[in-house]
Coordinates of C-alpha atoms and ligand atoms in Angstrom, one line a residue:
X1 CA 0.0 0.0 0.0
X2 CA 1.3 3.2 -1.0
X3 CA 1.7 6.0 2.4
X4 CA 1.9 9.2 0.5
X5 CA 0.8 12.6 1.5
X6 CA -2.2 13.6 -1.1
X7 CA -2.0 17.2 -1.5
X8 CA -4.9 19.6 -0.8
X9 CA -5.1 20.3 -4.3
X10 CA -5.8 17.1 -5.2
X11 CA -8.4 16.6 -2.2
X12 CA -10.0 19.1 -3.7
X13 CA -9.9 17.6 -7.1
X14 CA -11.4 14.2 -5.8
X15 CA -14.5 16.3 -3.8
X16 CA -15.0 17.6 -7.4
X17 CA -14.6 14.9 -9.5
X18 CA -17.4 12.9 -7.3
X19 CA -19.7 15.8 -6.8
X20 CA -19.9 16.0 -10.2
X21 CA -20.8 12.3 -10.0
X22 CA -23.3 13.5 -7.9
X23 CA -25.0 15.7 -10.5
X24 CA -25.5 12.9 -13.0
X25 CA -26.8 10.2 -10.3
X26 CA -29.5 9.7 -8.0
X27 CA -28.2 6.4 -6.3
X28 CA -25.3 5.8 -4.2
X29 CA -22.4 4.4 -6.0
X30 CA -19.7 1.6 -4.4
X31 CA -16.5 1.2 -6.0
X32 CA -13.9 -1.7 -4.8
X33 CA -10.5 -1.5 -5.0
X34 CA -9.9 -4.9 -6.2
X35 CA -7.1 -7.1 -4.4
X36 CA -3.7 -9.0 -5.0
X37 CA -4.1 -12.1 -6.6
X38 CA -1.9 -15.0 -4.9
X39 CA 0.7 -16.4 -7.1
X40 CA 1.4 -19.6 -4.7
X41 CA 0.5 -18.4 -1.8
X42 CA -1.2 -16.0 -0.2
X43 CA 1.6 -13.7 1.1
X44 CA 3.1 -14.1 -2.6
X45 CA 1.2 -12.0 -5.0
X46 CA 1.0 -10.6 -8.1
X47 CA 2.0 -6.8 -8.4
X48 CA -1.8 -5.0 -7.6
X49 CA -2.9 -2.2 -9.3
X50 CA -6.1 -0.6 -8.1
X51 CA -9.4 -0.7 -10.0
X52 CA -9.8 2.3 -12.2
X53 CA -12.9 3.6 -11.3
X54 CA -11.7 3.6 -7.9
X55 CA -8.9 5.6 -8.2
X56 CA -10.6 8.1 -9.9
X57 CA -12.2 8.8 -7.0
X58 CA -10.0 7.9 -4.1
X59 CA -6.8 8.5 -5.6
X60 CA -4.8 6.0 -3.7
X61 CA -4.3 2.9 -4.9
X62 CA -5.6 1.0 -1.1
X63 CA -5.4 -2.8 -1.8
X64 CA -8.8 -4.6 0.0
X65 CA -10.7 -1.2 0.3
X66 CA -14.5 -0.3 -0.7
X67 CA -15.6 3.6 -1.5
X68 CA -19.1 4.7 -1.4
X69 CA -20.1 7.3 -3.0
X70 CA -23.5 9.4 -2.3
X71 CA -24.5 13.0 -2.8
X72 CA -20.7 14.3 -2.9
X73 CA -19.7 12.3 0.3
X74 CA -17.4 9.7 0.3
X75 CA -17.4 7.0 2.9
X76 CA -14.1 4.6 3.2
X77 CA -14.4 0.9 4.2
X78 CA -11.4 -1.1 4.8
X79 CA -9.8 -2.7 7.6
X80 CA -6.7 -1.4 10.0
X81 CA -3.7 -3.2 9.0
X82 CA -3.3 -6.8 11.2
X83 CA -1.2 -6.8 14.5
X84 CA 1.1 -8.8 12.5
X85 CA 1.6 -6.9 9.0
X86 CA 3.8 -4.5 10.9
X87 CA 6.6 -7.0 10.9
X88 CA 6.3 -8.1 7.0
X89 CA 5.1 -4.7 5.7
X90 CA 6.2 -2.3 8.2
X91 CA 4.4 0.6 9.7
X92 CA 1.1 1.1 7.9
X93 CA -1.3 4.1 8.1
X94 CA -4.7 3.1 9.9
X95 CA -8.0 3.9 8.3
X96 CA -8.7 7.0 9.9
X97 CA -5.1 8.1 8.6
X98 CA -5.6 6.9 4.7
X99 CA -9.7 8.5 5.2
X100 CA -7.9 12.0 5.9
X101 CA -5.4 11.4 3.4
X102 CA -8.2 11.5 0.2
X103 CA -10.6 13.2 2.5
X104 CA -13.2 10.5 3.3
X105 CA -16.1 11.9 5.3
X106 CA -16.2 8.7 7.1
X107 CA -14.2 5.4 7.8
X108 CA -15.7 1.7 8.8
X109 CA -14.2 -1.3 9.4
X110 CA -15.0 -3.3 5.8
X111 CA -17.5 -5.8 7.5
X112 CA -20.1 -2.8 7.9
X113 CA -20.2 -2.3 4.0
X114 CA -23.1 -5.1 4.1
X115 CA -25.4 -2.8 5.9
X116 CA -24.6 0.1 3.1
X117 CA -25.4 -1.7 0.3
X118 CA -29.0 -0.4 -0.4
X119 CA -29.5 0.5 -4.0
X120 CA -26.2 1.1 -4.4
X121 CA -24.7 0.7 -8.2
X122 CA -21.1 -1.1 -8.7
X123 CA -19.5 -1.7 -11.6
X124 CA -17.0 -5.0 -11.7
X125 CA -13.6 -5.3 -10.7
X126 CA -10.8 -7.6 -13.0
X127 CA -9.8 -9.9 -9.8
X128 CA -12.1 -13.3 -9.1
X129 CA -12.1 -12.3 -5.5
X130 CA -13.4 -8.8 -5.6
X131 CA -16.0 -9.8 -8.6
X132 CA -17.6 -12.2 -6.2
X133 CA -17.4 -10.5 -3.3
X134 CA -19.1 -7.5 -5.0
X135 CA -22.0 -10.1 -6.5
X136 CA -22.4 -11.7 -3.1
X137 CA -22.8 -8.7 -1.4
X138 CA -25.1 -7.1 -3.8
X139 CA -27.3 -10.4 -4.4
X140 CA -26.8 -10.4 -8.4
X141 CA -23.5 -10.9 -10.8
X142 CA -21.4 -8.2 -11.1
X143 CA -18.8 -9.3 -13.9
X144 CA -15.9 -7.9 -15.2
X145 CA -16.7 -9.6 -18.7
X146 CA -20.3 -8.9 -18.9
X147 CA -21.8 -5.2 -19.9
X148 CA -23.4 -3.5 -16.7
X149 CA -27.3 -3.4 -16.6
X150 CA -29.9 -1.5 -14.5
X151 CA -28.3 1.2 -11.9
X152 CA -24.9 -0.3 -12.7
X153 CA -25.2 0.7 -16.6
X154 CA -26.5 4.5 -15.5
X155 CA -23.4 4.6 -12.6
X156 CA -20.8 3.4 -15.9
X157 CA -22.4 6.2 -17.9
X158 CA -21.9 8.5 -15.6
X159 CA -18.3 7.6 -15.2
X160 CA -18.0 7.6 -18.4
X161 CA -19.1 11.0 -18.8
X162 CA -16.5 12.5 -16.4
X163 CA -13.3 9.9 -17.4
X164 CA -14.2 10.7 -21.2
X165 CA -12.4 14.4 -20.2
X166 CA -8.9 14.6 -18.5
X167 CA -9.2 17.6 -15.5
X168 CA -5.7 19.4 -14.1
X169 CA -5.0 16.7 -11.7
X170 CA -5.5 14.5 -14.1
X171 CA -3.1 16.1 -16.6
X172 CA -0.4 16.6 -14.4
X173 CA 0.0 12.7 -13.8
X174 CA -0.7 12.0 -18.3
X175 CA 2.1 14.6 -18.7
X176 CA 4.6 12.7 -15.8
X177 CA 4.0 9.4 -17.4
X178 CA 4.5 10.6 -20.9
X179 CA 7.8 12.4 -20.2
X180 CA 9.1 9.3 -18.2
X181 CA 8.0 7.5 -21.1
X182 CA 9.9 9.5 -23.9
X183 CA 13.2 9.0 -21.5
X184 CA 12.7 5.2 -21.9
X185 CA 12.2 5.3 -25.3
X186 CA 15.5 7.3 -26.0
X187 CA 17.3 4.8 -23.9
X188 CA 16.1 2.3 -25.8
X189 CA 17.1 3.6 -28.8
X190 CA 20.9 4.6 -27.0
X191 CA 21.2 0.3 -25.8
X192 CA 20.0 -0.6 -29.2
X193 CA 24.0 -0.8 -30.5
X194 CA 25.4 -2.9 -27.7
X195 CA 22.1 -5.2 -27.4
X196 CA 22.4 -8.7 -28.3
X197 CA 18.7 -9.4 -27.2
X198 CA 15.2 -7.8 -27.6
X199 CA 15.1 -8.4 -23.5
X200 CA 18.3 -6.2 -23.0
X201 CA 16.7 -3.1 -24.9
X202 CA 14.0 -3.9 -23.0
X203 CA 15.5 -3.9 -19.6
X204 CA 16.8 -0.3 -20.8
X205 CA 13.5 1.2 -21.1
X206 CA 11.8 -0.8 -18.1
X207 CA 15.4 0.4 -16.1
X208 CA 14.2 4.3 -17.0
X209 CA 10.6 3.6 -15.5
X210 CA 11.3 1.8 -12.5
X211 CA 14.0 3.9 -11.5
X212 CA 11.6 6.7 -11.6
X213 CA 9.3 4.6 -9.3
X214 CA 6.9 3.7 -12.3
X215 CA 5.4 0.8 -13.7
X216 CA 4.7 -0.1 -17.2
X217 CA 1.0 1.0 -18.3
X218 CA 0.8 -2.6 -19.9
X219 CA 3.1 -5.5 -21.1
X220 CA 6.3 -4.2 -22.6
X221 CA 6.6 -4.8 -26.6
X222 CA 10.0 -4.6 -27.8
X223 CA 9.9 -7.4 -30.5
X224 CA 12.1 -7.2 -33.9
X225 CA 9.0 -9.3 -35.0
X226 CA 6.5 -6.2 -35.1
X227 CA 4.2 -8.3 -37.2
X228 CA 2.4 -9.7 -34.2
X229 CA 1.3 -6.9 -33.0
X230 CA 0.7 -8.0 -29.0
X231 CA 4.4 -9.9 -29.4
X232 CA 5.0 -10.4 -25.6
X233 CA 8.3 -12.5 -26.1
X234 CA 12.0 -10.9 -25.8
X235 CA 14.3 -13.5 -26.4
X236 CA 14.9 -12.6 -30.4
X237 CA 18.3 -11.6 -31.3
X238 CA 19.1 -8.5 -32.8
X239 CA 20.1 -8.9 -36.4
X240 CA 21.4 -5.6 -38.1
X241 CA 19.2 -5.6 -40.7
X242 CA 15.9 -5.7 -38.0
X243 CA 13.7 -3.7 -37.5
X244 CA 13.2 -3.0 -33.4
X245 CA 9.1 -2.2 -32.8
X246 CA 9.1 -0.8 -29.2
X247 CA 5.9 -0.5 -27.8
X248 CA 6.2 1.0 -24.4
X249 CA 4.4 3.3 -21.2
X250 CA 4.4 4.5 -18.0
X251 CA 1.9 4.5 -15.5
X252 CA 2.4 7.1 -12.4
X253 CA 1.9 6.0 -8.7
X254 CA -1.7 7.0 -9.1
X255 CA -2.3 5.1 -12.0
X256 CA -2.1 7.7 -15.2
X257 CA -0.8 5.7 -18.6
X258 CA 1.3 6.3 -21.3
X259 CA 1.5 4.0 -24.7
X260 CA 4.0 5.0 -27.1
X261 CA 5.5 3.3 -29.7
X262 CA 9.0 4.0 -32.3
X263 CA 10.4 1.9 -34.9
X264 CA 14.2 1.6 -35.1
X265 CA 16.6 0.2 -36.8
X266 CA 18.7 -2.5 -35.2
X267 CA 22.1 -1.0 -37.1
X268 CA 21.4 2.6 -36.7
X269 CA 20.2 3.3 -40.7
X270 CA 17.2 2.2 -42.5
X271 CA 17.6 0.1 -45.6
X272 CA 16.0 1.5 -48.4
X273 CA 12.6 0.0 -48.5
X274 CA 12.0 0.5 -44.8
X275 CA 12.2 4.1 -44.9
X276 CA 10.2 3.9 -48.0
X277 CA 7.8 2.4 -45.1
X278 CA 8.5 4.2 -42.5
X279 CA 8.0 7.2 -44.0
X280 CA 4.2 6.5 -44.8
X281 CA 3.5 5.5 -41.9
X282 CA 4.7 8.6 -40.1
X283 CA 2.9 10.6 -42.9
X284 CA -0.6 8.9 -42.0
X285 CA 0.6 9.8 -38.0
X286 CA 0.9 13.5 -39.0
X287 CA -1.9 13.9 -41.2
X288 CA -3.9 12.2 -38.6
X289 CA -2.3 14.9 -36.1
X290 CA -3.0 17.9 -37.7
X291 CA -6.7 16.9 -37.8
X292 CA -7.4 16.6 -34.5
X293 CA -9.0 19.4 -33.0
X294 CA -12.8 19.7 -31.1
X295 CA -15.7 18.4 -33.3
X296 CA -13.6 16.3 -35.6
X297 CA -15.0 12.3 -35.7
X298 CA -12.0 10.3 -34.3
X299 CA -13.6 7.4 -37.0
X300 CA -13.0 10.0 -40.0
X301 CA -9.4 10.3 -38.4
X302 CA -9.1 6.7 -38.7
X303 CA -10.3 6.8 -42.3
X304 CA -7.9 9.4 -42.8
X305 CA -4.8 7.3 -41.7
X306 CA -5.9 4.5 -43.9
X307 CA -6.4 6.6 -47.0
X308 CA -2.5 8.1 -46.3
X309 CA -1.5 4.9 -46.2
X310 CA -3.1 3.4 -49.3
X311 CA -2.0 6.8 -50.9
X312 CA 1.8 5.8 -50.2
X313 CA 1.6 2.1 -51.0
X314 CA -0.1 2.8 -54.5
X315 CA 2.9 5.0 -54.7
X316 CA 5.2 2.6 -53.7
X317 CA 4.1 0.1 -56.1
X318 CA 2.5 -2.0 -53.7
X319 CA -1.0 -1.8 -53.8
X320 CA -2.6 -0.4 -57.3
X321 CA -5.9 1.1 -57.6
X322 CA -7.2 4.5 -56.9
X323 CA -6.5 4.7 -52.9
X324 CA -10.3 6.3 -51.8
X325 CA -11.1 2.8 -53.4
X326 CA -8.8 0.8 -52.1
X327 CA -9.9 2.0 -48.9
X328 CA -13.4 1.2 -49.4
X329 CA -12.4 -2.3 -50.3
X330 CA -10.4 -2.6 -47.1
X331 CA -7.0 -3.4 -49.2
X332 CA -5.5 -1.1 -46.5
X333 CA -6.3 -3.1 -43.6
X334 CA -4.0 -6.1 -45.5
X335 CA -1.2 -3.8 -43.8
X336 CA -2.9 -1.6 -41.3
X337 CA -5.6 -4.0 -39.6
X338 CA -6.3 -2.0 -35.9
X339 CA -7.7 1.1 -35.5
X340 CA -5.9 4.5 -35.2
X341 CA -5.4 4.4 -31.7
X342 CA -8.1 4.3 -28.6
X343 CA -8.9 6.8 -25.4
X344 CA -5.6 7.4 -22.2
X345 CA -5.9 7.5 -18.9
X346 CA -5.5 5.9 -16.2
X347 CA -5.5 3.0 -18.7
X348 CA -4.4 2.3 -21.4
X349 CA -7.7 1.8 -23.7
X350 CA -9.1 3.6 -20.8
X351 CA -12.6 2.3 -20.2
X352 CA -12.3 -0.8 -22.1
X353 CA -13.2 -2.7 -18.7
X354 CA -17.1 -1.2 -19.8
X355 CA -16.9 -2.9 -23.4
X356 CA -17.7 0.7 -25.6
X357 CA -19.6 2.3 -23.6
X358 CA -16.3 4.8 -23.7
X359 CA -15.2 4.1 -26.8
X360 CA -18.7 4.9 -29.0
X361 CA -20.8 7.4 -29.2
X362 CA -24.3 6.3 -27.7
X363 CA -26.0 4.8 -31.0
X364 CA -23.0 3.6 -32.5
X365 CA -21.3 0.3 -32.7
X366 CA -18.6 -1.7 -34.2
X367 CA -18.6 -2.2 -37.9
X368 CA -17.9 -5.9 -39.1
X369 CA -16.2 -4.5 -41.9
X370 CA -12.1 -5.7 -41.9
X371 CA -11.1 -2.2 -42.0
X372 CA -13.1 -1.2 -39.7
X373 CA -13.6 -3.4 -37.2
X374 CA -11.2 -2.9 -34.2
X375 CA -11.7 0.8 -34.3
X376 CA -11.9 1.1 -30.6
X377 CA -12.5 4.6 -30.8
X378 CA -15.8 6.4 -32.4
X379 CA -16.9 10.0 -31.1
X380 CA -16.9 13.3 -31.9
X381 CA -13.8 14.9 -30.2
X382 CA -14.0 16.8 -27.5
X383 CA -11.2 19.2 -25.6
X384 CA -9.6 17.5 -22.9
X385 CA -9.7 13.6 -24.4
X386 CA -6.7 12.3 -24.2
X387 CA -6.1 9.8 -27.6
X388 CA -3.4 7.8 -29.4
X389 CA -2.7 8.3 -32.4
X390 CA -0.4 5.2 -33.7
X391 CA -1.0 4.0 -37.7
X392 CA 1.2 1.1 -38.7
X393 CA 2.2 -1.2 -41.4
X394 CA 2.6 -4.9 -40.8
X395 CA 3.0 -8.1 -42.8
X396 CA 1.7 -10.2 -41.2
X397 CA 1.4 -14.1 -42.6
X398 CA -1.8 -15.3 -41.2
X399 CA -3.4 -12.4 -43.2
X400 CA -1.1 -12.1 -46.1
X401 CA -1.3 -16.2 -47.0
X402 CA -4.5 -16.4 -46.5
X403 CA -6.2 -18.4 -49.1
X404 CA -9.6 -15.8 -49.1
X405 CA -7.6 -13.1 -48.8
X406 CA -5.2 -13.9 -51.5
X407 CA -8.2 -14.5 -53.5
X408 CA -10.7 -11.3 -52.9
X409 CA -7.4 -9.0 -53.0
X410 CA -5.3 -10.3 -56.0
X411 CA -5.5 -7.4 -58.2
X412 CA -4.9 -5.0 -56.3
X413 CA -2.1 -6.3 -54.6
X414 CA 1.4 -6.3 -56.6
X415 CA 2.5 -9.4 -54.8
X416 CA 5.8 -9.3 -57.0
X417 CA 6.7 -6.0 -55.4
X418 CA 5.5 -6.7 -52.0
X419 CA 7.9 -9.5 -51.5
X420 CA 11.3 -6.9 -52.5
X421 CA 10.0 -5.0 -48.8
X422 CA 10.6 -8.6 -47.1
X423 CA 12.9 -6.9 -44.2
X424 CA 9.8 -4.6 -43.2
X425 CA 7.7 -6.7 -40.6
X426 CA 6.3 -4.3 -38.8
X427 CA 6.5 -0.6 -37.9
X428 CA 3.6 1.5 -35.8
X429 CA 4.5 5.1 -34.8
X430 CA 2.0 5.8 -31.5
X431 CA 1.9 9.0 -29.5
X432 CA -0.2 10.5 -27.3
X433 CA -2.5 13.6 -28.1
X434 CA -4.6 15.8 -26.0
X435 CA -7.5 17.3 -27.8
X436 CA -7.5 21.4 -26.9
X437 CA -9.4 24.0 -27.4
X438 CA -7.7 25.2 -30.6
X439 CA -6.7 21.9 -31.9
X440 CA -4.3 19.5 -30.3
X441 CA -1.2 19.2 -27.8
X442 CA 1.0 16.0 -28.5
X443 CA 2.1 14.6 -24.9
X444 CA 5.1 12.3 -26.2
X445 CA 6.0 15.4 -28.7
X446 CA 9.8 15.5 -27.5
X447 CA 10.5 12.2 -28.5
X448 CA 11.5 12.5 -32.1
X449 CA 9.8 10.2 -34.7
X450 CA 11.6 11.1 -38.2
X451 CA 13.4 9.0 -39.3
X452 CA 17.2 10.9 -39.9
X453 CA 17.0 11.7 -36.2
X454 CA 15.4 8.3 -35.3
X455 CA 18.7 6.6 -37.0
X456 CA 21.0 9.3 -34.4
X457 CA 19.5 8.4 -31.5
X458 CA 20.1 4.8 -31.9
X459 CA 23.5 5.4 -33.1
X460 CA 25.2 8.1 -30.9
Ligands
LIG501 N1 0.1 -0.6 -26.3 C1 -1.1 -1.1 -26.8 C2 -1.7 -0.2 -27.8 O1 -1.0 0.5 -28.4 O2 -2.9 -0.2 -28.0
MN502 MN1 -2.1 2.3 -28.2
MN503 MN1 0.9 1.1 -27.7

């Protein structure tokens, strides 16, 4: 458990953040804090990170802890550390000292939360102990992989509503995390030359986070093999003619995310072709860039990105065809299959524990279409989102030899000249942008992304 001093100002950020929760509900609202999952045994657990929706509201992340939430007051229930945790954990603040700390109106022992659980909304919490607890307690299931329903679908909205838009406090923590993250990313780039292994350039960046008393915002991708694009493996060698995909954040104490990516290459220049690829890619992030600005529709953004990118493979020789119709014909997603990126904060696809109830507008839902289909992101823009922006090109074999796919896409594929960009598996180019009143503010800006200054970082 963290002991920190919160600061007035954020106090007073928290009584804000849940009287405005007050405006938009009628009901009182719990929120658990989740637990640490055993590995082997109880007293060996998996790291524990605090329930979103939680901290968002109580700021600390408090393992084993409850907050309820009703008219603007917040009530704390969790237990005083045991007589014995002293001697494995040390000295740990009591209740009424953590209640003071994120200025709880009230504190009770977490056996009284029973009697306080009268219409009260929840939404689910990722651990199998806290999701049963919470559908014990509350007499109906409350799961993590199930959308909410009734008061627990009106409480998400809500949330929604107010996590949708980053506040100061909020800010602060997105702007420590993404300048932590840009540090790891140039050391990254800086161990690239003595590396051997994926792991060690990995270690490099990890090193910059932890040593700043960080974690990662979500599993570290530092893969040469950038085709699969979740690649959670690290024990590649590094081949100087590789091309390093390095796909990672930082999350703050408090629990605020970054998710950047770079491409680099392993030797320090880019052959030929790769910057030919490279060099789309980052034109589809820039064009995407300049777009963004209040009103603009994040899907139109993504349809963007996947027009720039056509645009630059018909130029390339790769795909042939006029690009607005290539588009419509989904030949881009051969290459670029995700979306353009997804909503930040204090996760990384923040929200994406509600399904997208975050991600869409009400009204809207996912397209089946290939190019379209894990857009994870579809609303209007507003100032004060936080979004990635992070196009990409991949080969990837269980789309590129498939037998349909080879089929429904044979004209407008030059296969011939696809196979001469063999040493490009992968490159994405993510950062994260802040939608302001006059148009956007690019969090991860001071970590370069062209390419002439990508190739001196990783060889100086
Ligand atoms: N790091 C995961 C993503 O970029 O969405
Ligand atoms: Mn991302
Ligand atoms: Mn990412």
């Amino acid at each position: 458990m963290l002991i920190q001093q919160t600061s007035t100002s954020l106090i007073e950020t928290l009584r804000l953040r849940r009287q405005k929760l007050a405006n938009l509900i009628n009901f009182p609202a719990i929120l658990w804090s989740g637990s640490n999952s055993p590995r082997n045994f109880l007293a060996n657990t998996f790291p524990f990170r605090a329930s979103s929706h939680f901290l968002y509201f109580a700021g600390l992340p408090l393992s084993k802890a409850a907050i309820r939430l009703e008219a603007g007051k917040l009530e704390l229930f969790m237990d005083d550390p045991s007589p014995s945790s002293a001697l494995w954990h040390g000295e740990m603040p009591t209740r009424e000292e953590i209640a003071q700390n994120i200025g709880a109106d009230v504190a009770r022992p977490m056996a009284e939360l029973e009697s306080w659980l009268e219409d009260a909304a929840t939404l689910a919490v990722q651990d199998a102990a806290t999701w049963t607890q919470q559908s014990q307690l509350l007499n109906r299931w409350v799961l993590p992989q199930s959308p909410p329903q009734g008061i627990d679908l009106e409480l998400a909205k809500a949330i929604v509503s107010l996590r949708l838009t980053h506040d100061e406090a909020a800010l602060t923590q997105l702007r420590k995390a993404a300048a932590v993250t840009v540090e790891a990313h140039k050391a990254g780039m800086a161990a690239t030359p003595k590396a051997k292994l994926e792991a060690e350039v990995r270690a490099a960046m990890e090193g910059v986070i932890i040593a700043h008393n960080m974690t990662t915002s979500y599993t570290s991708i530092v893969t040469v093999h950038g085709e699969v694009l979740h690649n959670e493996q690290y024990h590649h060698p590094l081949q100087p003619g590789d091309l390093l995909l390095a796909d990672v954040g930082a999350e703050t104490e408090m629990g605020w995310a970054a998710d950047v990516t770079r491409t680099w290459p392993v030797s320090g220049k880019f052959s030929s072709t790769q910057r030919d690829i490279y060099n789309v890619v980052l034109a589809a992030h820039d064009t995407c860039i300049a777009k963004i600005h209040p009103g603009a529709e994040y899907g139109d953004i993504h349809l963007l990105a996947a027009t720039v990118i056509a645009e630059g493979l018909v130029e390339l020789g790769i795909l042939q065809g006029n690009p607005q119709d290539l588009v419509e014909m989904d030949a881009h997603a051969l290459f670029f299959p995700h979306g353009i990126g997804h909503l930040l904060g204090l996760d990384v696809h923040d929200m994406e524990d509600l399904g997208d109830l975050a991600g869409y507008e009400e009204g809207r839902e996912r397209s089946d279409r290939f190019g379209l289909g894990y857009l994870r992101l579809n609303r209007p823009l507003r100032p004060g989102m936080l979004v990635t922006i992070e196009p990409g090109f991949y080969q990837v074999p269980a789309i590129l030899n498939d037998a349909n796919v080879r089929s429904t896409y044979q004209n407008v594929v030059n296969w011939q000249r696809l196979s001469e960009f063999a040493d490009v598996r992968g490159i994405r180019i993510e950062d994260d942008v802040l939608v302001t009143a006059k148009g956007s503010e690019v969090l991860t800006a001071a970590l370069p992304n062209d390419a002439d200054t990508i190739e001196n970082l990783v060889s100086c």
